[in-house]
Amino acid sequence: MVPDADAASSVKRADPFAPLTSEMLDVGDGHELYVESVGRTDGIPAVYLHGGPGSGCQPDHRRLFDPDRFQAVLFDQRGCGRSRPKGSRAHNTTQHLIADMEKIREKFGVARWMVVGGSWGATLALAYAQAHPERVSGIALRATFLGTRAEVEIAFTSRLSQFYPALYDDFLSVLPVEERAQPVEAYYRRILDPDPAVHGPASRAWHDTERALSEHKAAKTRLDLASLNVWRTLPATPFMEAHYFVQDSFMTENELLRNAGKLDGIPGIIVQGRYDLLCPPETSQALAKVWPGSEIRIVEEAGHSLYDTGVRDAVMKSIADIASKISR
């Protein structure tokens, strides 16, 4: 690890959210992960899991953790963010990510840690905790996503058409008429097609539609169809999402609900936006019913985004409250 010069000093750090350590960690299969830690080296161990799949950790994610209380580890998952090779989907499955988390935990020398994640990060948090319950002290989730194909299908078809019918028409119009009966599958095929003329418009349309679904007050509720074929940087998340979702997130059917009994004894708080169109409250409710000791906290007037009104504060409080439970 590469510590800041003053990381071990007793002097108050100028920026308490600046990384204590950062490095590229070789996890095998040709992948190197960007890993950083923040807070204090003797703090409550925690790990943050970003969403997507395909996005990456942001500096603001560090601020979810009280630096005087936590030793928080953040990392960019395989192919994501600053990890290398960027965008690589080779040797990139849920099981690989779980194994990577174990390598990171061992690297920091912690026996158990709190696991925090939202959306896809919640999926990975649950999968990891069910694989290694003895390594998890507590779980804080936002926007529960169980990684199933049905969740994505419903969000991008019936729910999209109900709440944004004009946007749904735009979404379908990107596809040839003969592919519109199963639009999500058609988008997966097109996004994963090697031809830029095929995957370019599809990835941009998917990204912009998903963004509208993720915001309680969407900034844009129509696709700019004329710009989909204009050369510009491609968004990263649609490619990793298609890779994962076409494979049912590399899990068996309803695996996370069926195995939720393995979470018994692990305290958990689920932060849920009332009007989340991607990960609606019914999913959190289904999880809580089979997870003894979990609690749902509804944020009114909020959707999917961490930055919808009240969500970020609720996530910070859930992290702090779980810490209080496990440090008694």
CSV table of C-alpha atoms in Angstrom, one decimal:
chain,number,residue,atom,x,y,z
A,1,MET,CA,0.0,0.0,0.0
A,2,VAL,CA,1.1,3.6,-0.6
A,3,PRO,CA,0.2,5.7,2.5
A,4,ASP,CA,0.0,9.5,2.5
A,5,ALA,CA,2.9,11.1,4.2
A,6,ASP,CA,0.9,12.1,7.2
A,7,ALA,CA,-1.3,9.1,7.4
A,8,ALA,CA,0.3,7.7,10.6
A,9,SER,CA,0.8,11.1,12.1
A,10,SER,CA,-1.1,12.2,15.2
A,11,VAL,CA,-1.6,15.6,13.6
A,12,LYS,CA,-5.2,16.2,12.3
A,13,ARG,CA,-5.2,15.5,8.6
A,14,ALA,CA,-6.0,18.5,6.4
A,15,ASP,CA,-8.6,16.5,4.4
A,16,PRO,CA,-10.0,13.7,6.6
A,17,PHE,CA,-11.5,12.1,3.4
A,18,ALA,CA,-8.3,11.9,1.5
A,19,PRO,CA,-7.2,8.3,0.9
A,20,LEU,CA,-5.0,6.8,3.6
A,21,THR,CA,-3.8,4.3,1.0
A,22,SER,CA,-4.2,3.6,-2.7
A,23,GLU,CA,-2.9,1.0,-5.0
A,24,MET,CA,-3.4,-1.2,-8.0
A,25,LEU,CA,-4.0,-4.8,-6.7
A,26,ASP,CA,-3.3,-7.7,-8.9
A,27,VAL,CA,-6.2,-10.2,-8.4
A,28,GLY,CA,-5.2,-12.6,-11.2
A,29,ASP,CA,-6.7,-13.4,-14.6
A,30,GLY,CA,-5.0,-10.3,-16.0
A,31,HIS,CA,-7.0,-7.9,-13.8
A,32,GLU,CA,-5.7,-5.2,-11.5
A,33,LEU,CA,-8.1,-3.4,-9.2
A,34,TYR,CA,-7.9,0.2,-8.0
A,35,VAL,CA,-8.2,0.0,-4.2
A,36,GLU,CA,-8.2,2.8,-1.6
A,37,SER,CA,-8.9,3.2,2.1
A,38,VAL,CA,-10.1,6.2,4.0
A,39,GLY,CA,-10.6,7.1,7.7
A,40,ARG,CA,-8.4,5.6,10.4
A,41,THR,CA,-6.4,2.5,10.4
A,42,ASP,CA,-7.9,1.3,13.7
A,43,GLY,CA,-11.4,2.2,12.7
A,44,ILE,CA,-14.4,-0.1,12.2
A,45,PRO,CA,-13.7,-2.0,9.0
A,46,ALA,CA,-16.1,-1.4,6.1
A,47,VAL,CA,-16.1,-2.0,2.4
A,48,TYR,CA,-18.1,0.0,-0.2
A,49,LEU,CA,-19.5,-1.6,-3.4
A,50,HIS,CA,-20.3,0.7,-6.3
A,51,GLY,CA,-23.2,0.2,-8.6
A,52,GLY,CA,-23.7,-0.6,-12.3
A,53,PRO,CA,-22.3,-3.1,-12.8
A,54,GLY,CA,-19.7,-1.0,-14.7
A,55,SER,CA,-19.4,2.3,-13.0
A,56,GLY,CA,-16.8,2.9,-10.3
A,57,CYS,CA,-16.2,4.6,-6.9
A,58,GLN,CA,-16.4,8.3,-6.7
A,59,PRO,CA,-14.6,10.7,-4.2
A,60,ASP,CA,-18.0,11.5,-2.6
A,61,HIS,CA,-18.5,7.9,-1.7
A,62,ARG,CA,-15.7,8.3,0.8
A,63,ARG,CA,-17.9,10.8,2.6
A,64,LEU,CA,-20.5,8.3,3.5
A,65,PHE,CA,-18.2,7.1,6.3
A,66,ASP,CA,-17.3,9.0,9.4
A,67,PRO,CA,-13.5,9.3,9.1
A,68,ASP,CA,-13.1,9.4,12.9
A,69,ARG,CA,-15.0,6.1,13.2
A,70,PHE,CA,-14.3,3.9,10.2
A,71,GLN,CA,-11.6,2.3,8.1
A,72,ALA,CA,-13.5,2.2,4.9
A,73,VAL,CA,-12.2,0.4,1.8
A,74,LEU,CA,-13.4,1.4,-1.7
A,75,PHE,CA,-12.5,-0.3,-4.9
A,76,ASP,CA,-13.3,-0.3,-8.6
A,77,GLN,CA,-14.6,-3.7,-9.7
A,78,ARG,CA,-13.1,-5.7,-12.6
A,79,GLY,CA,-13.1,-3.6,-15.8
A,80,CYS,CA,-14.5,-0.6,-14.0
A,81,GLY,CA,-13.3,2.9,-13.2
A,82,ARG,CA,-9.6,3.0,-12.7
A,83,SER,CA,-9.2,-0.8,-12.7
A,84,ARG,CA,-7.3,-2.4,-15.5
A,85,PRO,CA,-7.9,-3.5,-18.2
A,86,LYS,CA,-10.6,-0.9,-18.5
A,87,GLY,CA,-13.9,-2.3,-19.7
A,88,SER,CA,-12.7,-5.9,-19.7
A,89,ARG,CA,-15.4,-8.5,-19.4
A,90,ALA,CA,-13.1,-11.5,-19.5
A,91,HIS,CA,-13.0,-13.5,-16.3
A,92,ASN,CA,-15.6,-11.1,-14.9
A,93,THR,CA,-18.4,-12.7,-13.0
A,94,THR,CA,-20.1,-12.3,-9.7
A,95,GLN,CA,-18.0,-15.1,-8.3
A,96,HIS,CA,-14.8,-13.4,-9.5
A,97,LEU,CA,-15.9,-10.2,-7.7
A,98,ILE,CA,-16.6,-12.1,-4.5
A,99,ALA,CA,-13.2,-13.7,-4.6
A,100,ASP,CA,-11.7,-10.2,-5.2
A,101,MET,CA,-13.4,-8.9,-2.1
A,102,GLU,CA,-11.8,-11.7,-0.1
A,103,LYS,CA,-8.3,-10.9,-1.5
A,104,ILE,CA,-8.9,-7.2,-0.5
A,105,ARG,CA,-10.1,-8.1,3.0
A,106,GLU,CA,-7.0,-10.3,3.5
A,107,LYS,CA,-4.8,-7.5,2.2
A,108,PHE,CA,-6.1,-5.2,4.9
A,109,GLY,CA,-5.9,-7.9,7.6
A,110,VAL,CA,-9.5,-7.6,8.9
A,111,ALA,CA,-11.4,-10.6,10.1
A,112,ARG,CA,-14.9,-9.1,9.5
A,113,TRP,CA,-16.2,-5.9,7.9
A,114,MET,CA,-19.4,-4.0,7.3
A,115,VAL,CA,-20.5,-4.3,3.7
A,116,VAL,CA,-22.2,-1.3,2.1
A,117,GLY,CA,-23.7,-1.1,-1.4
A,118,GLY,CA,-26.5,0.3,-3.5
A,119,SER,CA,-28.3,-1.1,-6.6
A,120,TRP,CA,-25.8,-3.5,-8.2
A,121,GLY,CA,-23.7,-2.8,-5.1
A,122,ALA,CA,-26.5,-4.2,-3.0
A,123,THR,CA,-26.6,-7.3,-5.3
A,124,LEU,CA,-22.9,-7.9,-4.8
A,125,ALA,CA,-23.2,-7.2,-1.0
A,126,LEU,CA,-25.8,-9.8,-0.6
A,127,ALA,CA,-24.0,-12.4,-2.8
A,128,TYR,CA,-20.8,-11.8,-0.8
A,129,ALA,CA,-22.5,-12.0,2.5
A,130,GLN,CA,-24.2,-15.2,1.6
A,131,ALA,CA,-20.9,-16.7,0.4
A,132,HIS,CA,-19.0,-15.5,3.5
A,133,PRO,CA,-21.4,-14.7,6.3
A,134,GLU,CA,-18.7,-15.3,8.9
A,135,ARG,CA,-16.7,-12.3,7.4
A,136,VAL,CA,-19.6,-9.8,7.5
A,137,SER,CA,-20.3,-7.8,10.7
A,138,GLY,CA,-23.3,-5.8,9.2
A,139,ILE,CA,-24.9,-4.8,5.9
A,140,ALA,CA,-26.2,-1.4,4.8
A,141,LEU,CA,-28.0,-1.4,1.5
A,142,ARG,CA,-29.6,1.1,-0.8
A,143,ALA,CA,-32.1,0.3,-3.6
A,144,THR,CA,-32.2,-3.4,-3.3
A,145,PHE,CA,-31.5,-5.2,-6.6
A,146,LEU,CA,-31.5,-9.0,-6.6
A,147,GLY,CA,-29.7,-9.4,-9.9
A,148,THR,CA,-32.6,-11.1,-11.8
A,149,ARG,CA,-33.5,-10.8,-15.4
A,150,ALA,CA,-37.1,-10.2,-14.5
A,151,GLU,CA,-36.3,-7.0,-12.5
A,152,VAL,CA,-34.5,-5.5,-15.5
A,153,GLU,CA,-37.2,-6.6,-18.0
A,154,ILE,CA,-40.0,-5.1,-15.9
A,155,ALA,CA,-38.1,-1.8,-15.4
A,156,PHE,CA,-37.4,-1.3,-19.1
A,157,THR,CA,-40.7,-2.4,-20.4
A,158,SER,CA,-43.9,-2.3,-18.4
A,159,ARG,CA,-42.7,0.2,-15.8
A,160,LEU,CA,-41.1,2.5,-18.4
A,161,SER,CA,-44.2,2.4,-20.5
A,162,GLN,CA,-46.4,3.3,-17.6
A,163,PHE,CA,-44.4,6.2,-16.3
A,164,TYR,CA,-42.7,7.5,-19.4
A,165,PRO,CA,-44.7,6.3,-22.4
A,166,ALA,CA,-43.1,8.7,-24.8
A,167,LEU,CA,-39.7,7.7,-23.7
A,168,TYR,CA,-40.7,4.0,-24.1
A,169,ASP,CA,-41.6,4.7,-27.7
A,170,ASP,CA,-38.2,6.4,-28.2
A,171,PHE,CA,-36.6,3.4,-26.6
A,172,LEU,CA,-38.3,0.9,-28.9
A,173,SER,CA,-37.7,3.1,-32.0
A,174,VAL,CA,-34.0,2.5,-31.8
A,175,LEU,CA,-34.7,-1.2,-32.6
A,176,PRO,CA,-35.8,-2.7,-35.9
A,177,VAL,CA,-39.5,-3.5,-35.8
A,178,GLU,CA,-38.9,-7.2,-35.8
A,179,GLU,CA,-36.8,-6.9,-32.6
A,180,ARG,CA,-39.3,-4.9,-30.5
A,181,ALA,CA,-41.3,-7.8,-29.1
A,182,GLN,CA,-38.4,-8.5,-26.7
A,183,PRO,CA,-36.6,-5.2,-26.4
A,184,VAL,CA,-34.4,-5.9,-23.5
A,185,GLU,CA,-32.9,-9.0,-25.1
A,186,ALA,CA,-32.5,-7.1,-28.3
A,187,TYR,CA,-30.7,-4.3,-26.5
A,188,TYR,CA,-28.3,-6.8,-24.9
A,189,ARG,CA,-27.5,-8.4,-28.3
A,190,ARG,CA,-26.8,-5.0,-29.8
A,191,ILE,CA,-24.8,-3.6,-26.9
A,192,LEU,CA,-22.6,-6.7,-27.0
A,193,ASP,CA,-22.2,-6.6,-30.8
A,194,PRO,CA,-18.6,-5.8,-31.8
A,195,ASP,CA,-19.7,-3.4,-34.5
A,196,PRO,CA,-19.6,0.2,-33.3
A,197,ALA,CA,-22.5,1.1,-35.7
A,198,VAL,CA,-24.6,-1.4,-33.8
A,199,HIS,CA,-23.5,-1.1,-30.2
A,200,GLY,CA,-23.0,2.7,-30.2
A,201,PRO,CA,-26.6,3.8,-30.6
A,202,ALA,CA,-27.9,1.0,-28.4
A,203,SER,CA,-25.5,1.7,-25.5
A,204,ARG,CA,-26.3,5.4,-25.6
A,205,ALA,CA,-30.1,4.8,-25.7
A,206,TRP,CA,-29.9,2.3,-22.9
A,207,HIS,CA,-27.8,4.6,-20.8
A,208,ASP,CA,-30.0,7.6,-21.3
A,209,THR,CA,-33.2,5.6,-20.6
A,210,GLU,CA,-31.7,4.1,-17.4
A,211,ARG,CA,-30.8,7.6,-16.2
A,212,ALA,CA,-34.3,8.8,-16.6
A,213,LEU,CA,-35.6,5.8,-14.6
A,214,SER,CA,-33.0,6.4,-11.9
A,215,GLU,CA,-34.0,10.0,-11.1
A,216,HIS,CA,-37.1,11.0,-9.1
A,217,LYS,CA,-37.3,14.2,-11.2
A,218,ALA,CA,-35.7,13.2,-14.4
A,219,ALA,CA,-33.7,15.9,-16.2
A,220,LYS,CA,-34.6,14.4,-19.6
A,221,THR,CA,-37.7,12.3,-20.4
A,222,ARG,CA,-37.1,11.8,-24.1
A,223,LEU,CA,-34.2,10.3,-26.1
A,224,ASP,CA,-32.3,12.6,-28.4
A,225,LEU,CA,-32.6,10.2,-31.3
A,226,ALA,CA,-30.6,12.4,-33.7
A,227,SER,CA,-27.6,12.2,-31.4
A,228,LEU,CA,-27.4,8.5,-30.9
A,229,ASN,CA,-25.3,8.0,-34.0
A,230,VAL,CA,-23.1,11.0,-33.4
A,231,TRP,CA,-19.6,10.1,-32.5
A,232,ARG,CA,-18.9,10.7,-28.8
A,233,THR,CA,-17.5,8.8,-25.8
A,234,LEU,CA,-19.5,5.7,-25.1
A,235,PRO,CA,-20.9,5.2,-21.6
A,236,ALA,CA,-19.3,2.3,-19.8
A,237,THR,CA,-22.1,0.8,-17.8
A,238,PRO,CA,-24.4,-0.6,-20.6
A,239,PHE,CA,-21.6,-3.0,-21.7
A,240,MET,CA,-21.0,-4.4,-18.3
A,241,GLU,CA,-24.7,-4.5,-17.5
A,242,ALA,CA,-25.5,-6.4,-20.7
A,243,HIS,CA,-22.6,-8.8,-19.9
A,244,TYR,CA,-24.0,-9.5,-16.4
A,245,PHE,CA,-27.7,-9.4,-17.0
A,246,VAL,CA,-27.8,-11.7,-20.0
A,247,GLN,CA,-26.2,-14.2,-17.7
A,248,ASP,CA,-28.7,-13.6,-14.9
A,249,SER,CA,-25.8,-11.9,-13.0
A,250,PHE,CA,-24.1,-15.3,-12.9
A,251,MET,CA,-26.5,-16.6,-10.3
A,252,THR,CA,-29.3,-19.2,-10.2
A,253,GLU,CA,-32.9,-18.2,-10.2
A,254,ASN,CA,-33.9,-16.1,-7.2
A,255,GLU,CA,-30.6,-17.2,-5.5
A,256,LEU,CA,-30.3,-14.2,-3.2
A,257,LEU,CA,-33.9,-14.6,-1.8
A,258,ARG,CA,-33.5,-18.4,-1.5
A,259,ASN,CA,-30.3,-18.1,0.4
A,260,ALA,CA,-31.3,-15.1,2.6
A,261,GLY,CA,-31.4,-17.4,5.6
A,262,LYS,CA,-27.6,-17.3,5.6
A,263,LEU,CA,-27.8,-13.7,6.7
A,264,ASP,CA,-29.5,-14.6,10.0
A,265,GLY,CA,-27.6,-12.9,12.8
A,266,ILE,CA,-26.2,-10.2,10.5
A,267,PRO,CA,-27.7,-6.8,11.3
A,268,GLY,CA,-29.0,-5.0,8.2
A,269,ILE,CA,-30.6,-1.8,7.1
A,270,ILE,CA,-32.2,-1.3,3.7
A,271,VAL,CA,-32.6,2.3,2.5
A,272,GLN,CA,-35.4,2.5,-0.1
A,273,GLY,CA,-36.7,5.3,-2.2
A,274,ARG,CA,-40.5,5.3,-2.3
A,275,TYR,CA,-40.6,6.0,-6.0
A,276,ASP,CA,-37.6,4.0,-7.2
A,277,LEU,CA,-38.6,2.8,-10.7
A,278,LEU,CA,-35.5,0.6,-11.2
A,279,CYS,CA,-35.5,-1.1,-7.7
A,280,PRO,CA,-39.0,-0.6,-6.3
A,281,PRO,CA,-40.0,-1.1,-2.6
A,282,GLU,CA,-41.5,-4.5,-3.3
A,283,THR,CA,-38.0,-5.9,-3.8
A,284,SER,CA,-36.8,-4.6,-0.5
A,285,GLN,CA,-39.9,-5.9,1.2
A,286,ALA,CA,-39.4,-9.4,-0.3
A,287,LEU,CA,-35.8,-9.4,1.0
A,288,ALA,CA,-36.7,-8.2,4.5
A,289,LYS,CA,-39.3,-10.9,4.8
A,290,VAL,CA,-36.7,-13.6,4.5
A,291,TRP,CA,-33.8,-11.8,6.3
A,292,PRO,CA,-34.2,-12.0,10.0
A,293,GLY,CA,-33.1,-8.8,11.8
A,294,SER,CA,-33.2,-6.5,8.8
A,295,GLU,CA,-35.0,-3.2,8.7
A,296,ILE,CA,-36.3,-1.1,5.8
A,297,ARG,CA,-36.1,2.7,5.9
A,298,ILE,CA,-38.3,4.4,3.3
A,299,VAL,CA,-37.2,7.7,2.0
A,300,GLU,CA,-40.3,9.6,0.8
A,301,GLU,CA,-40.1,11.8,-2.3
A,302,ALA,CA,-37.1,9.9,-3.6
A,303,GLY,CA,-36.3,7.5,-6.4
A,304,HIS,CA,-33.3,5.4,-7.2
A,305,SER,CA,-30.4,7.9,-7.1
A,306,LEU,CA,-28.1,8.3,-4.1
A,307,TYR,CA,-28.6,12.0,-4.7
A,308,ASP,CA,-32.3,12.2,-4.6
A,309,THR,CA,-33.6,14.2,-1.7
A,310,GLY,CA,-32.9,12.5,1.6
A,311,VAL,CA,-31.3,9.4,0.3
A,312,ARG,CA,-27.7,10.2,0.9
A,313,ASP,CA,-28.4,11.3,4.5
A,314,ALA,CA,-30.4,8.1,5.1
A,315,VAL,CA,-27.5,6.0,3.8
A,316,MET,CA,-25.0,7.8,6.1
A,317,LYS,CA,-27.3,7.3,9.1
A,318,SER,CA,-27.8,3.6,8.2
A,319,ILE,CA,-24.0,3.1,8.1
A,320,ALA,CA,-23.6,4.8,11.5
A,321,ASP,CA,-26.5,2.9,13.1
A,322,ILE,CA,-25.1,-0.5,11.9
A,323,ALA,CA,-21.7,0.5,13.3
A,324,SER,CA,-23.3,1.3,16.7
A,325,LYS,CA,-24.9,-2.2,16.7
A,326,ILE,CA,-21.7,-4.1,15.9
A,327,SER,CA,-19.4,-2.0,18.2
A,328,ARG,CA,-21.4,-2.5,21.4
